[in-house]
Amino acid sequence: QQQVKQSPQSLIVQKGGISIINCAYENTAFDYFPWYQQFPGKGPALLIAIRPDVSEKKEGRFTISFNKSAKQFSLHIMDSQPGDSATYFCAAMRDMRFGAGTRLTVKP
Amino acid sequence: DVKVTQSSRYLVKRTGEKVFLECVQDMDHENMFWYRQDPGLGLRLIYFSYDVKMKEKGDIPEGYSVSREKKERFSLILESASTNQTSMYLCASSLNRGAVKLFFGSGTQLSVL
């Protein structure tokens, strides 16, 4: 049973477009919501994270939007680039539970 | 930078064998985790540990056990390997209980025949 539900499973975006990945959770004990990025053959690496008392956090082209009442959060990648092609995982702390992952392909 | 080392990149075992997956971190982190990664299922938490000799069950502990006798080493044990345990296994560590940044190893691809 996945404690964090992630969609879509895969996403294809043209270069320069916006990539949007969504996640939802049920456990209100979760207190920090990170996103991880994984390239083939590598372990996941922290990309950006948000606390539930903040509605949005932006780092460069990456933005997390957080809706506490709906228990949903999303990752937006602006001006998507081929180098962003990877698998993205949302997660929720405590004890770091991950979503099922989204394989993003950015076409040149 | 933190290094998390998993003992094997690829491993092939027979059904019923006892399998040990070793993980070592070099930054004195308190927390260590074991996940398995399967297509379409993402990263599922098997076991984790917040301190030496301490362990907590994750979401899918059945068929697995762990050992943490030293702070830097966290071992995952498959007591009697089965084909449905064929998977990529990822070890991770983090500084302490409140840390959001996990450092992952490169993974062990285990095939059980």
Coordinates of N, CA and C in Angstrom, one line a residue:
Chain A
Q1 N 0.9 -1.2 0.0 CA 0.0 0.0 0.0 C 0.9 1.2 0.0
Q2 N 0.7 2.1 -1.0 CA 1.6 3.3 -1.2 C 1.0 4.4 -0.3
Q3 N 1.8 4.9 0.6 CA 1.3 6.0 1.5 C 1.3 7.3 0.7
V4 N 2.1 7.4 -0.3 CA 2.1 8.6 -1.2 C 1.8 8.2 -2.6
K5 N 0.7 8.7 -3.1 CA 0.3 8.4 -4.5 C 0.7 9.4 -5.5
Q6 N 1.4 8.9 -6.5 CA 2.0 9.8 -7.5 C 1.5 9.6 -8.9
S7 N 1.3 10.7 -9.6 CA 0.9 10.5 -11.0 C 1.4 11.7 -11.8
P8 N 1.6 11.5 -13.2 CA 1.4 10.3 -13.9 C 2.6 9.4 -13.8
Q9 N 2.5 8.2 -14.3 CA 3.6 7.2 -14.2 C 4.7 7.6 -15.2
S10 N 4.3 8.2 -16.4 CA 5.2 8.7 -17.3 C 4.7 9.9 -18.0
L11 N 5.7 10.7 -18.5 CA 5.3 12.1 -19.0 C 6.3 12.4 -20.1
I12 N 5.8 12.9 -21.2 CA 6.6 13.3 -22.3 C 6.3 14.8 -22.6
V13 N 7.3 15.6 -22.6 CA 7.2 17.0 -22.7 C 8.1 17.5 -23.8
Q14 N 7.7 18.5 -24.5 CA 8.7 19.1 -25.5 C 9.6 20.1 -24.8
K15 N 10.8 20.2 -25.3 CA 11.8 21.2 -24.8 C 11.1 22.5 -24.7
G16 N 11.3 23.2 -23.5 CA 10.8 24.5 -23.3 C 9.4 24.4 -22.6
G17 N 8.8 23.3 -22.6 CA 7.4 23.2 -22.0 C 7.5 23.0 -20.5
I18 N 6.3 22.9 -19.9 CA 6.2 22.8 -18.4 C 5.9 21.3 -18.1
S19 N 6.6 20.8 -17.2 CA 6.3 19.4 -16.7 C 5.7 19.5 -15.3
I20 N 4.6 18.8 -15.2 CA 3.8 18.8 -13.9 C 3.6 17.4 -13.4
I21 N 4.1 17.2 -12.2 CA 3.9 15.8 -11.5 C 3.1 16.1 -10.2
N22 N 2.2 15.2 -10.0 CA 1.3 15.4 -8.8 C 1.4 14.3 -7.8
C23 N 1.3 14.6 -6.5 CA 1.3 13.6 -5.5 C 0.2 13.9 -4.4
A24 N -0.3 12.9 -3.8 CA -1.3 13.0 -2.7 C -0.9 12.1 -1.6
Y25 N -1.3 12.5 -0.4 CA -1.0 11.7 0.8 C -2.2 11.7 1.7
E26 N -2.2 10.7 2.7 CA -3.3 10.7 3.7 C -2.9 11.0 5.1
N27 N -1.7 10.6 5.4 CA -1.2 10.6 6.8 C -0.8 12.1 7.2
T28 N -1.6 12.7 8.0 CA -1.3 14.1 8.4 C -0.1 14.2 9.3
A29 N 0.5 13.1 9.7 CA 1.7 13.2 10.5 C 2.9 13.5 9.7
F30 N 2.8 13.4 8.4 CA 3.9 13.8 7.5 C 4.2 15.2 7.7
D31 N 5.5 15.6 7.8 CA 5.9 16.9 8.1 C 6.9 17.6 7.2
Y32 N 7.2 16.9 6.1 CA 8.2 17.5 5.2 C 8.0 16.7 3.9
F33 N 8.0 17.4 2.8 CA 7.7 16.8 1.5 C 8.8 17.1 0.5
P34 N 9.7 16.2 0.3 CA 10.8 16.4 -0.7 C 10.5 15.8 -2.0
W35 N 11.2 16.2 -3.0 CA 11.2 15.6 -4.3 C 12.6 15.1 -4.6
Y36 N 12.7 13.9 -5.2 CA 14.0 13.3 -5.6 C 14.0 13.1 -7.1
Q37 N 15.2 13.2 -7.6 CA 15.5 13.0 -9.0 C 16.5 11.8 -9.2
Q38 N 16.1 10.9 -10.1 CA 17.0 9.7 -10.3 C 17.3 9.6 -11.8
F39 N 18.6 9.5 -12.1 CA 19.1 9.2 -13.4 C 19.5 7.7 -13.5
P40 N 19.4 7.2 -14.7 CA 19.6 5.7 -14.8 C 21.0 5.3 -14.2
G41 N 21.0 4.2 -13.5 CA 22.2 3.7 -12.9 C 22.7 4.4 -11.6
K42 N 21.9 5.4 -11.2 CA 22.3 6.2 -10.0 C 21.2 6.0 -8.9
G43 N 21.6 6.3 -7.7 CA 20.6 6.4 -6.6 C 19.8 7.8 -6.8
P44 N 18.6 7.9 -6.2 CA 17.9 9.2 -6.2 C 18.7 10.3 -5.4
A45 N 18.5 11.5 -5.9 CA 19.2 12.6 -5.2 C 18.1 13.7 -4.9
L46 N 18.2 14.3 -3.8 CA 17.3 15.4 -3.4 C 17.3 16.5 -4.3
L47 N 16.1 16.9 -4.8 CA 16.0 18.0 -5.7 C 15.5 19.3 -5.0
I48 N 14.4 19.2 -4.3 CA 13.8 20.3 -3.6 C 12.8 19.8 -2.6
A49 N 12.5 20.6 -1.5 CA 11.7 20.1 -0.5 C 10.8 21.2 0.1
I50 N 9.7 20.9 0.7 CA 8.8 22.0 1.2 C 8.2 21.5 2.5
R51 N 8.0 22.4 3.4 CA 7.3 22.2 4.7 C 5.8 22.5 4.5
P52 N 4.9 21.9 5.3 CA 3.5 22.0 5.0 C 2.9 23.4 5.4
D53 N 3.8 24.2 6.1 CA 3.3 25.6 6.5 C 3.6 26.6 5.3
V54 N 4.1 26.1 4.2 CA 4.4 27.0 3.1 C 3.6 26.5 1.9
S55 N 3.1 27.4 1.1 CA 2.2 26.9 -0.1 C 3.0 26.7 -1.4
E56 N 4.2 27.4 -1.4 CA 5.0 27.3 -2.6 C 6.5 27.5 -2.3
K57 N 7.3 26.7 -3.0 CA 8.8 26.9 -2.9 C 9.4 26.8 -4.3
K58 N 10.2 27.7 -4.6 CA 10.8 27.8 -5.9 C 12.3 27.7 -5.8
E59 N 13.0 26.9 -6.7 CA 14.4 26.9 -6.8 C 14.8 26.8 -8.2
G60 N 15.2 27.9 -8.8 CA 15.5 27.9 -10.2 C 14.2 27.6 -11.1
R61 N 14.3 26.6 -11.9 CA 13.2 26.2 -12.8 C 12.2 25.2 -12.1
F62 N 12.5 24.8 -10.8 CA 11.7 23.8 -10.1 C 10.9 24.5 -9.0
T63 N 9.6 24.2 -9.0 CA 8.7 24.8 -8.0 C 7.8 23.7 -7.4
I64 N 7.7 23.7 -6.1 CA 6.7 22.8 -5.4 C 5.5 23.7 -5.1
S65 N 4.4 23.2 -5.4 CA 3.1 23.8 -4.9 C 2.5 22.8 -3.9
F66 N 2.0 23.4 -2.8 CA 1.5 22.5 -1.7 C 0.2 23.0 -1.2
N67 N -0.8 22.0 -1.2 CA -2.2 22.3 -0.8 C -2.4 21.5 0.4
K68 N -2.3 22.0 1.6 CA -2.4 21.3 2.9 C -3.8 20.7 3.0
S69 N -4.9 21.5 2.8 CA -6.2 21.1 3.0 C -6.6 19.9 2.1
A70 N -6.1 19.9 0.9 CA -6.3 18.8 -0.1 C -5.4 17.7 0.1
K71 N -4.3 17.9 0.9 CA -3.3 16.9 1.1 C -2.7 16.5 -0.2
Q72 N -2.3 17.5 -1.0 CA -1.7 17.3 -2.3 C -0.5 18.2 -2.5
F73 N 0.4 17.8 -3.3 CA 1.5 18.7 -3.7 C 2.0 18.3 -5.0
S74 N 2.7 19.2 -5.7 CA 3.1 19.0 -7.1 C 4.4 19.6 -7.4
L75 N 5.1 19.1 -8.4 CA 6.3 19.6 -8.8 C 6.1 20.2 -10.2
H76 N 6.5 21.4 -10.4 CA 6.5 22.0 -11.7 C 7.9 22.3 -12.2
I77 N 8.2 21.8 -13.4 CA 9.5 22.1 -14.0 C 9.3 23.0 -15.2
M78 N 9.7 24.3 -15.0 CA 9.5 25.3 -16.1 C 10.6 25.1 -17.1
D79 N 10.3 25.5 -18.4 CA 11.3 25.5 -19.4 C 12.1 24.2 -19.4
S80 N 11.3 23.1 -19.5 CA 11.9 21.7 -19.4 C 13.0 21.5 -20.4
Q81 N 14.1 20.9 -20.0 CA 15.2 20.6 -20.9 C 15.5 19.1 -21.0
P82 N 16.1 18.7 -22.2 CA 16.4 17.3 -22.3 C 17.2 16.7 -21.1
G83 N 18.0 17.5 -20.5 CA 18.8 17.1 -19.4 C 18.0 16.8 -18.1
D84 N 16.7 17.2 -18.2 CA 15.8 17.0 -17.0 C 15.2 15.6 -17.1
S85 N 15.4 14.9 -18.2 CA 14.9 13.6 -18.4 C 15.4 12.6 -17.4
A86 N 14.5 12.1 -16.5 CA 14.9 11.3 -15.4 C 13.6 10.8 -14.8
T87 N 13.8 10.0 -13.7 CA 12.6 9.6 -12.9 C 12.5 10.5 -11.7
Y88 N 11.3 11.0 -11.4 CA 11.1 11.9 -10.3 C 10.2 11.2 -9.2
F89 N 10.6 11.3 -8.0 CA 9.9 10.7 -6.9 C 9.5 11.8 -5.9
C90 N 8.2 11.8 -5.6 CA 7.8 12.6 -4.4 C 7.9 11.7 -3.2
A91 N 8.0 12.4 -2.1 CA 8.2 11.7 -0.8 C 7.6 12.4 0.3
A92 N 7.4 11.7 1.4 CA 6.8 12.4 2.6 C 7.5 11.8 3.8
M93 N 7.9 12.7 4.7 CA 8.5 12.4 6.0 C 7.5 12.5 7.1
R94 N 7.3 11.5 7.9 CA 8.3 10.9 8.6 C 8.8 9.5 8.0
D95 N 10.0 9.2 8.3 CA 10.5 7.9 7.9 C 10.6 7.7 6.4
M96 N 10.4 8.8 5.7 CA 10.7 8.9 4.2 C 10.0 7.8 3.4
R97 N 8.7 8.1 3.1 CA 8.0 7.2 2.2 C 8.0 7.9 0.8
F98 N 8.1 7.0 -0.2 CA 8.2 7.6 -1.6 C 7.0 7.2 -2.4
G99 N 6.7 8.0 -3.4 CA 5.7 7.7 -4.4 C 6.2 6.7 -5.4
A100 N 5.4 6.3 -6.4 CA 5.8 5.3 -7.3 C 6.7 5.8 -8.4
G101 N 6.9 7.1 -8.5 CA 7.8 7.6 -9.5 C 7.1 8.0 -10.8
T102 N 7.7 9.0 -11.5 CA 7.3 9.5 -12.8 C 8.5 9.5 -13.7
R103 N 8.4 8.8 -14.8 CA 9.5 8.9 -15.8 C 9.3 10.0 -16.7
L104 N 10.1 11.0 -16.6 CA 9.9 12.2 -17.5 C 10.9 12.1 -18.7
T105 N 10.4 12.3 -19.9 CA 11.2 12.4 -21.1 C 10.9 13.8 -21.7
V106 N 12.0 14.6 -21.9 CA 11.9 15.9 -22.5 C 12.5 15.8 -23.9
K107 N 11.6 16.0 -24.9 CA 12.0 15.8 -26.3 C 12.6 17.1 -26.8
P108 N 13.8 17.0 -27.5 CA 14.4 18.2 -28.0 C 13.6 18.9 -29.2
Chain B
D1 N 32.1 14.7 0.3 CA 30.7 14.4 0.2 C 30.4 13.0 0.8
V2 N 29.2 12.8 1.2 CA 28.8 11.6 1.8 C 28.9 10.5 0.8
K3 N 29.5 9.3 1.3 CA 29.5 8.2 0.4 C 28.8 7.0 1.0
V4 N 27.8 6.5 0.3 CA 27.1 5.3 0.7 C 27.5 4.2 -0.2
T5 N 28.1 3.1 0.3 CA 28.6 2.1 -0.5 C 27.9 0.8 -0.3
Q6 N 27.4 0.2 -1.4 CA 26.7 -1.1 -1.3 C 27.7 -2.1 -1.8
S7 N 27.7 -3.2 -1.2 CA 28.8 -4.2 -1.4 C 28.9 -4.8 -2.8
S8 N 27.7 -5.0 -3.4 CA 27.6 -5.6 -4.8 C 26.7 -4.8 -5.7
R9 N 27.1 -4.7 -7.0 CA 26.2 -4.0 -7.9 C 25.2 -5.0 -8.5
Y10 N 25.7 -6.2 -8.7 CA 24.8 -7.2 -9.3 C 25.1 -8.5 -8.4
L11 N 23.9 -9.2 -8.2 CA 24.0 -10.4 -7.4 C 23.0 -11.4 -7.9
V12 N 23.4 -12.7 -8.1 CA 22.5 -13.7 -8.5 C 22.6 -14.8 -7.5
K13 N 21.4 -15.2 -7.0 CA 21.3 -16.2 -5.9 C 20.2 -17.2 -6.3
R14 N 20.2 -18.3 -5.6 CA 19.2 -19.4 -5.8 C 18.1 -19.3 -4.8
T15 N 16.9 -19.7 -5.2 CA 15.8 -19.8 -4.3 C 16.2 -20.6 -3.0
G16 N 15.8 -20.0 -1.9 CA 16.1 -20.7 -0.6 C 17.4 -20.3 0.1
E17 N 18.3 -19.6 -0.7 CA 19.6 -19.2 -0.1 C 19.4 -18.1 0.9
K18 N 20.3 -17.9 1.8 CA 20.3 -16.8 2.7 C 21.2 -15.7 2.1
V19 N 20.7 -14.5 1.9 CA 21.4 -13.5 1.2 C 21.7 -12.3 2.1
F20 N 22.9 -11.8 2.0 CA 23.3 -10.6 2.8 C 23.6 -9.5 1.9
L21 N 22.9 -8.4 2.1 CA 23.3 -7.1 1.3 C 23.8 -6.1 2.3
E22 N 25.1 -5.7 2.0 CA 25.8 -4.8 3.0 C 25.8 -3.4 2.5
C23 N 25.7 -2.5 3.5 CA 25.7 -1.0 3.2 C 26.6 -0.3 4.2
V24 N 27.5 0.5 3.7 CA 28.3 1.3 4.6 C 28.3 2.7 4.3
Q25 N 28.1 3.6 5.3 CA 28.2 5.0 5.0 C 29.4 5.6 5.8
D26 N 30.0 6.7 5.3 CA 31.2 7.2 5.9 C 31.1 8.5 6.5
M27 N 29.9 9.0 6.9 CA 29.7 10.3 7.4 C 29.1 10.4 8.8
D28 N 29.2 9.3 9.5 CA 28.7 9.3 10.9 C 27.2 9.6 10.9
H29 N 26.4 9.2 9.9 CA 25.0 9.5 9.9 C 24.3 8.6 10.9
E30 N 23.2 9.1 11.6 CA 22.5 8.3 12.5 C 21.5 7.4 11.9
N31 N 20.9 7.9 10.8 CA 19.8 7.1 10.1 C 20.3 6.3 8.9
M32 N 19.7 5.1 8.8 CA 20.0 4.3 7.6 C 18.7 3.6 7.2
F33 N 18.6 3.4 5.9 CA 17.3 2.9 5.3 C 17.6 1.8 4.3
W34 N 16.7 0.9 4.1 CA 16.7 0.0 3.0 C 15.4 0.1 2.2
Y35 N 15.5 0.3 0.9 CA 14.4 0.3 0.0 C 14.6 -0.8 -1.1
R36 N 13.5 -1.2 -1.6 CA 13.5 -1.9 -2.9 C 12.8 -1.1 -4.0
Q37 N 13.4 -1.1 -5.2 CA 12.8 -0.3 -6.3 C 12.3 -1.3 -7.4
D38 N 11.1 -1.2 -7.7 CA 10.5 -2.0 -8.7 C 9.7 -1.1 -9.7
P39 N 9.7 -1.4 -11.0 CA 9.0 -0.6 -12.0 C 7.5 -0.4 -11.6
G40 N 7.1 0.8 -11.6 CA 5.7 1.0 -11.3 C 5.3 1.1 -9.9
L41 N 6.2 0.6 -9.0 CA 6.0 0.6 -7.6 C 6.8 1.6 -6.8
G42 N 7.8 2.2 -7.5 CA 8.7 3.2 -6.9 C 9.6 2.6 -5.8
L43 N 9.9 3.4 -4.8 CA 10.8 3.0 -3.7 C 9.9 2.6 -2.5
R44 N 10.0 1.4 -2.1 CA 9.3 0.9 -1.0 C 10.2 0.6 0.2
L45 N 9.8 1.1 1.3 CA 10.6 1.1 2.5 C 10.6 -0.3 3.2
I46 N 11.7 -0.9 3.3 CA 11.7 -2.3 3.9 C 12.0 -2.2 5.4
Y47 N 13.1 -1.6 5.8 CA 13.5 -1.4 7.2 C 14.3 -0.1 7.3
F48 N 14.3 0.5 8.5 CA 15.1 1.6 8.7 C 15.6 1.6 10.2
S49 N 16.6 2.4 10.4 CA 17.3 2.4 11.7 C 17.7 3.8 12.1
Y50 N 17.3 4.3 13.3 CA 17.7 5.6 13.7 C 18.9 5.6 14.7
D51 N 19.4 4.4 15.0 CA 20.5 4.3 15.9 C 21.1 2.9 15.9
V52 N 22.3 2.8 16.4 CA 22.9 1.4 16.4 C 22.0 0.5 17.2
K53 N 21.9 -0.7 16.7 CA 21.2 -1.8 17.3 C 19.7 -1.5 17.4
M54 N 19.3 -0.5 16.7 CA 17.8 -0.1 16.6 C 17.3 -0.4 15.2
K55 N 16.1 -0.9 15.1 CA 15.5 -1.1 13.8 C 14.0 -1.0 13.9
E56 N 13.5 -0.5 12.8 CA 12.0 -0.3 12.7 C 11.6 -0.9 11.3
K57 N 10.4 -1.6 11.4 CA 9.8 -2.1 10.1 C 9.3 -1.0 9.3
G58 N 9.5 -1.1 8.0 CA 8.9 -0.2 7.0 C 7.6 -0.8 6.5
D59 N 7.3 -0.6 5.2 CA 6.0 -1.0 4.7 C 6.0 -2.5 4.2
I60 N 7.2 -3.0 3.9 CA 7.2 -4.4 3.3 C 8.4 -5.2 4.0
P61 N 8.3 -5.4 5.3 CA 9.4 -6.1 6.0 C 9.4 -7.7 5.8
E62 N 8.3 -8.2 5.3 CA 8.1 -9.7 5.3 C 9.2 -10.3 4.5
G63 N 9.9 -11.3 5.0 CA 10.9 -12.0 4.3 C 12.3 -11.4 4.4
Y64 N 12.4 -10.3 5.2 CA 13.6 -9.6 5.4 C 13.9 -9.4 6.8
S65 N 15.2 -9.3 7.2 CA 15.6 -8.8 8.5 C 16.8 -7.9 8.3
V66 N 17.2 -7.2 9.3 CA 18.3 -6.2 9.2 C 19.2 -6.4 10.5
S67 N 20.4 -5.9 10.3 CA 21.3 -5.8 11.4 C 22.1 -4.5 11.4
R68 N 22.2 -3.9 12.6 CA 23.0 -2.7 12.6 C 23.8 -2.8 13.9
E69 N 25.0 -3.4 13.8 CA 25.8 -3.6 15.0 C 26.8 -2.4 15.2
K70 N 27.1 -1.7 14.1 CA 27.9 -0.5 14.1 C 27.2 0.6 13.4
K71 N 27.5 1.8 13.8 CA 26.8 3.0 13.2 C 26.9 3.1 11.7
E72 N 28.0 2.7 11.2 CA 28.2 3.0 9.8 C 27.7 1.9 8.9
R73 N 27.3 0.8 9.4 CA 27.0 -0.4 8.6 C 25.5 -0.9 8.9
F74 N 24.8 -1.1 7.8 CA 23.4 -1.6 7.9 C 23.2 -2.7 6.9
S75 N 22.9 -3.9 7.4 CA 22.9 -5.0 6.6 C 21.4 -5.5 6.4
L76 N 21.1 -5.8 5.2 CA 19.8 -6.4 4.9 C 19.9 -7.9 4.6
I77 N 19.1 -8.7 5.3 CA 19.2 -10.1 5.2 C 17.9 -10.7 4.6
L78 N 18.1 -11.5 3.6 CA 17.0 -12.3 3.0 C 17.1 -13.7 3.6
E79 N 16.3 -14.1 4.5 CA 16.4 -15.3 5.3 C 16.4 -16.5 4.3
S80 N 15.5 -16.5 3.4 CA 15.3 -17.6 2.4 C 14.8 -17.0 1.1
A81 N 15.8 -16.7 0.3 CA 15.4 -15.9 -0.9 C 14.4 -16.6 -1.8
S82 N 13.5 -15.7 -2.3 CA 12.4 -16.2 -3.2 C 12.5 -15.4 -4.5
T83 N 11.9 -15.9 -5.5 CA 11.9 -15.2 -6.8 C 11.2 -13.9 -6.8
N84 N 10.2 -13.7 -5.9 CA 9.6 -12.4 -5.8 C 10.4 -11.3 -5.1
Q85 N 11.6 -11.7 -4.6 CA 12.5 -10.8 -4.1 C 13.6 -10.3 -5.1
T86 N 13.4 -10.7 -6.3 CA 14.2 -10.2 -7.4 C 13.9 -8.7 -7.5
S87 N 14.9 -7.8 -7.4 CA 14.6 -6.4 -7.4 C 15.9 -5.6 -7.3
M88 N 15.8 -4.3 -7.4 CA 16.9 -3.4 -7.1 C 16.8 -3.0 -5.7
Y89 N 17.8 -3.1 -4.9 CA 17.8 -2.8 -3.5 C 18.7 -1.5 -3.3
L90 N 18.1 -0.5 -2.7 CA 18.8 0.7 -2.4 C 19.0 1.0 -1.0
C91 N 20.2 1.3 -0.6 CA 20.5 1.7 0.8 C 20.6 3.2 0.8
A92 N 20.2 3.8 1.9 CA 20.4 5.3 2.1 C 20.7 5.6 3.5
S93 N 21.3 6.8 3.7 CA 21.5 7.3 5.1 C 21.2 8.8 5.1
S94 N 20.9 9.3 6.3 CA 20.7 10.7 6.5 C 21.3 11.1 7.9
L95 N 21.5 12.4 8.1 CA 22.2 12.8 9.2 C 21.5 12.5 10.5
N96 N 20.3 12.8 10.7 CA 19.5 12.5 11.9 C 18.0 12.5 11.6
R97 N 17.2 12.3 12.6 CA 15.8 12.1 12.4 C 15.1 13.1 11.6
G98 N 15.5 14.4 11.8 CA 14.8 15.5 11.1 C 15.3 15.8 9.7
A99 N 16.4 15.1 9.3 CA 17.0 15.4 8.0 C 16.2 15.0 6.8
V100 N 16.0 15.9 5.9 CA 15.2 15.6 4.7 C 16.1 15.0 3.6
K101 N 17.4 15.2 3.7 CA 18.2 14.8 2.6 C 18.7 13.4 2.9
L102 N 18.3 12.4 2.0 CA 18.9 11.1 2.1 C 20.0 11.0 1.0
F103 N 21.0 10.3 1.4 CA 22.1 9.9 0.5 C 22.0 8.5 0.2
F104 N 21.9 8.2 -1.1 CA 21.7 6.8 -1.6 C 22.9 6.2 -2.1
G105 N 23.0 4.9 -2.0 CA 24.0 4.1 -2.7 C 23.6 3.9 -4.1
S106 N 24.4 3.3 -4.9 CA 24.1 3.1 -6.3 C 23.2 1.9 -6.6
G107 N 22.9 1.1 -5.5 CA 22.0 0.0 -5.6 C 22.6 -1.4 -5.9
T108 N 21.9 -2.4 -5.5 CA 22.3 -3.8 -5.8 C 21.1 -4.4 -6.6
Q109 N 21.4 -4.9 -7.8 CA 20.4 -5.6 -8.5 C 20.5 -7.0 -8.2
L110 N 19.5 -7.5 -7.5 CA 19.5 -8.9 -7.0 C 18.5 -9.7 -7.9
S111 N 19.0 -10.8 -8.4 CA 18.2 -11.8 -9.2 C 18.2 -13.1 -8.4
V112 N 17.0 -13.6 -8.1 CA 16.8 -14.8 -7.4 C 16.2 -15.8 -8.4
L113 N 17.0 -16.9 -8.7 CA 16.6 -17.9 -9.7 C 16.0 -19.1 -9.1

